[in-house]
């Protein structure tokens, strides 16, 4: 096995879209992220962002039958954390609208703050989604100390 | 998530222990509903968050839901007791602090509940 | 996605055989295991056992080029934790000898206690290995509270 | 793993913070070697394990390696300071307690080092 060019390390998780597994995913990714020079506060931010993206896959992607969620994380050679959360669920019709603060398709139960929290706590959030095919969220973050130093 | 409840006057104090997310929010919701159903005399809800190391938007949503029940059904007040810094940041970002007060000690929380009538 | 008959939940991890990833694997599996009614001491035992099996895949399975390690964990409908640690490395010639306490192929650096710790801390340890094809370790454990109650 | 060292008489006190496994064992090994290389006067090694929540057989192996260096090169003694219960269990299972003593306080550890000459 050789790691792709520019990737220093990476891990992948796969699990059924059950609410119990959200804690598993965010904790695992936070431990992986701690290989970079993140502060405890920053690791907490990563945890929140992963929790939001994985919760979305659990709540919104699949109907009542649980589907598979895949989370891949990588550390680049120059010290950036990349996290990809992928489902093969129903997808999002209009990503731009979905990303707006307080927009939710389930106003009775949800606050529509998932994407907002991801954006607040990560450097970048990219969303690719196709109705019927699924959703892929890419989160990126560098340790602030590295940003100052480098 | 471990949950405990106590009554003090017309306040219900719920102590949460563990991470408040999509999964544990369900247990929290059911627990508070049951406690509230047990007595019409409860007006205020004090959430002791001192042992909650993590919260996300699902957790915030569950707290907001309890606020609505207390506010609409009982004209009461919602007070958070001692949230840790990371939790406090998430509560602030969510806008929940516009309807919920923060107390640092249980005494302070009970005093706030007694004052009553904060209209957001 | 439907879970196999008798399986209540399951997760999979995949990562290159680097020493940094041992902490990631044991922590992730311990968080997953906490869905069962294990005590903190028991979760610590699970952590040690996973740490041993994954460390073995990192040290012994592959040469200098890192290879892929896969860890799958499941919770059965009747409350048992199953953990499988799989590598596609060089395998073990004589599993029975390898499992003996203090037996190691690297006496200069290692103590030969990996399998011993797995056996001490889990209810059952199964090892399947074929030279040139890789090694598969299956660990099983039930919460002691459940054993007493059930 | 965070590592700190201090000299007290002919004892080197190394404070470990974090999990001691395959990965951190490497840093631990290098750190202790460097500290020992800096002075011939060091005879005993006191490992402050109070902030180590986890150890496995790779961690135990790294400690045993340090014992051999101290024992063979300096006829000194190895003392573990305040290991937590799960760590203590692993140390016991490994047989390491046959060559290493456990102290509960730093004072006790230094007194043990002074006594010297435990021949296993
Ligand atoms: N993985 C996903 N699959 C399908 N729809 C999604 C997914 N993630 C987000 N969405 C849609 O985007 C909306 C906004 O998401 P978010 O900001 O996280 O708020 P919330 O989860 O509270 O609804 C959701 O209500 C949902 O309609
Ligand atoms: N995944 C593996 N691939 C190849 N060889 C292995 C693997 N796991 C264990 N072994 C062999 O079994 C021996 C005993 O393993 P163990 O009891 O864990 O002790 P140690 O890791 O300290 O050598 C190892 O020294 C090695 O030769």
PDB file of C-alpha atoms in Angstrom, chain C residues 8-87:
ATOM      1  CA  UNK C   8     -27.553  -5.233  16.209  1.00  0.00           C
ATOM      2  CA  UNK C   9     -24.867  -2.800  15.073  1.00  0.00           C
ATOM      3  CA  UNK C  10     -21.442  -2.801  13.500  1.00  0.00           C
ATOM      4  CA  UNK C  11     -18.612  -0.530  12.393  1.00  0.00           C
ATOM      5  CA  UNK C  12     -15.483  -0.908  10.285  1.00  0.00           C
ATOM      6  CA  UNK C  13     -12.166   0.959  10.338  1.00  0.00           C
ATOM      7  CA  UNK C  14      -9.436   0.898   7.722  1.00  0.00           C
ATOM      8  CA  UNK C  15      -6.015   2.539   7.967  1.00  0.00           C
ATOM      9  CA  UNK C  16      -2.364   2.099   6.998  1.00  0.00           C
ATOM     10  CA  UNK C  17      -0.180   0.120   9.406  1.00  0.00           C
ATOM     11  CA  UNK C  18       1.426   3.083  11.145  1.00  0.00           C
ATOM     12  CA  UNK C  19       2.186   3.218  14.850  1.00  0.00           C
ATOM     13  CA  UNK C  20       0.239   6.509  15.140  1.00  0.00           C
ATOM     14  CA  UNK C  21      -2.963   4.735  14.166  1.00  0.00           C
ATOM     15  CA  UNK C  22      -2.983   2.233  17.033  1.00  0.00           C
ATOM     16  CA  UNK C  23      -4.432   4.857  19.426  1.00  0.00           C
ATOM     17  CA  UNK C  24      -7.040   5.786  16.831  1.00  0.00           C
ATOM     18  CA  UNK C  25      -8.169   2.168  16.454  1.00  0.00           C
ATOM     19  CA  UNK C  26      -8.356   1.268  20.149  1.00  0.00           C
ATOM     20  CA  UNK C  27     -10.172   4.483  21.085  1.00  0.00           C
ATOM     21  CA  UNK C  28     -12.683   4.188  18.253  1.00  0.00           C
ATOM     22  CA  UNK C  29     -13.490   0.578  19.143  1.00  0.00           C
ATOM     23  CA  UNK C  30     -13.785   1.414  22.853  1.00  0.00           C
ATOM     24  CA  UNK C  31     -16.324   4.149  22.066  1.00  0.00           C
ATOM     25  CA  UNK C  32     -18.269   1.688  19.918  1.00  0.00           C
ATOM     26  CA  UNK C  33     -18.059  -0.956  22.678  1.00  0.00           C
ATOM     27  CA  UNK C  34     -19.533   1.528  25.150  1.00  0.00           C
ATOM     28  CA  UNK C  35     -22.892   0.965  23.427  1.00  0.00           C
ATOM     29  CA  UNK C  36     -22.951  -2.233  25.493  1.00  0.00           C
ATOM     30  CA  UNK C  37     -23.125  -2.208  29.257  1.00  0.00           C
ATOM     31  CA  UNK C  38     -19.379  -2.512  29.903  1.00  0.00           C
ATOM     32  CA  UNK C  39     -17.799  -1.014  33.026  1.00  0.00           C
ATOM     33  CA  UNK C  40     -14.952   1.479  32.563  1.00  0.00           C
ATOM     34  CA  UNK C  41     -12.517  -1.259  33.606  1.00  0.00           C
ATOM     35  CA  UNK C  42     -13.894  -3.584  30.956  1.00  0.00           C
ATOM     36  CA  UNK C  43     -13.652  -0.878  28.293  1.00  0.00           C
ATOM     37  CA  UNK C  44     -10.046  -0.457  29.307  1.00  0.00           C
ATOM     38  CA  UNK C  45      -9.515  -4.197  28.816  1.00  0.00           C
ATOM     39  CA  UNK C  46     -11.030  -3.957  25.334  1.00  0.00           C
ATOM     40  CA  UNK C  47      -8.667  -1.074  24.604  1.00  0.00           C
ATOM     41  CA  UNK C  48      -5.613  -3.100  25.645  1.00  0.00           C
ATOM     42  CA  UNK C  49      -6.661  -6.132  23.582  1.00  0.00           C
ATOM     43  CA  UNK C  50      -7.332  -4.056  20.445  1.00  0.00           C
ATOM     44  CA  UNK C  51      -4.077  -2.193  20.985  1.00  0.00           C
ATOM     45  CA  UNK C  52      -2.172  -5.507  21.055  1.00  0.00           C
ATOM     46  CA  UNK C  53      -3.800  -6.955  17.943  1.00  0.00           C
ATOM     47  CA  UNK C  54      -3.436  -3.743  15.925  1.00  0.00           C
ATOM     48  CA  UNK C  55       0.159  -3.226  17.122  1.00  0.00           C
ATOM     49  CA  UNK C  56       0.939  -6.734  15.882  1.00  0.00           C
ATOM     50  CA  UNK C  57      -0.450  -5.906  12.447  1.00  0.00           C
ATOM     51  CA  UNK C  58       1.676  -2.756  12.443  1.00  0.00           C
ATOM     52  CA  UNK C  59       4.923  -4.415  13.606  1.00  0.00           C
ATOM     53  CA  UNK C  60       4.821  -7.962  12.329  1.00  0.00           C
ATOM     54  CA  UNK C  61       2.521  -8.142   9.300  1.00  0.00           C
ATOM     55  CA  UNK C  62       4.173  -5.898   6.776  1.00  0.00           C
ATOM     56  CA  UNK C  63       7.779  -5.045   5.969  1.00  0.00           C
ATOM     57  CA  UNK C  64       8.889  -1.452   5.784  1.00  0.00           C
ATOM     58  CA  UNK C  65       6.181  -0.426   3.346  1.00  0.00           C
ATOM     59  CA  UNK C  66       2.961   0.133   5.329  1.00  0.00           C
ATOM     60  CA  UNK C  67       0.021  -2.106   4.491  1.00  0.00           C
ATOM     61  CA  UNK C  68      -3.689  -1.846   5.148  1.00  0.00           C
ATOM     62  CA  UNK C  69      -5.236  -2.869   8.483  1.00  0.00           C
ATOM     63  CA  UNK C  70      -8.965  -3.441   8.774  1.00  0.00           C
ATOM     64  CA  UNK C  71     -10.833  -3.612  12.080  1.00  0.00           C
ATOM     65  CA  UNK C  72     -14.477  -4.644  12.171  1.00  0.00           C
ATOM     66  CA  UNK C  73     -16.553  -4.627  15.312  1.00  0.00           C
ATOM     67  CA  UNK C  74     -20.092  -5.830  15.860  1.00  0.00           C
ATOM     68  CA  UNK C  75     -22.611  -6.015  18.663  1.00  0.00           C
ATOM     69  CA  UNK C  76     -24.792  -9.094  18.514  1.00  0.00           C
ATOM     70  CA  UNK C  77     -28.504  -9.030  19.225  1.00  0.00           C
ATOM     71  CA  UNK C  78     -27.844 -10.872  22.504  1.00  0.00           C
ATOM     72  CA  UNK C  79     -25.215  -8.381  23.661  1.00  0.00           C
ATOM     73  CA  UNK C  80     -21.794  -9.753  22.777  1.00  0.00           C
ATOM     74  CA  UNK C  81     -18.967  -7.638  21.373  1.00  0.00           C
ATOM     75  CA  UNK C  82     -17.057  -9.131  18.418  1.00  0.00           C
ATOM     76  CA  UNK C  83     -13.891  -7.494  17.074  1.00  0.00           C
ATOM     77  CA  UNK C  84     -11.961  -8.676  14.049  1.00  0.00           C
ATOM     78  CA  UNK C  85      -8.484  -7.351  13.229  1.00  0.00           C
ATOM     79  CA  UNK C  86      -7.362  -8.285   9.727  1.00  0.00           C
ATOM     80  CA  UNK C  87      -4.135  -7.716   7.800  1.00  0.00           C
TER      81      UNK C  87
END
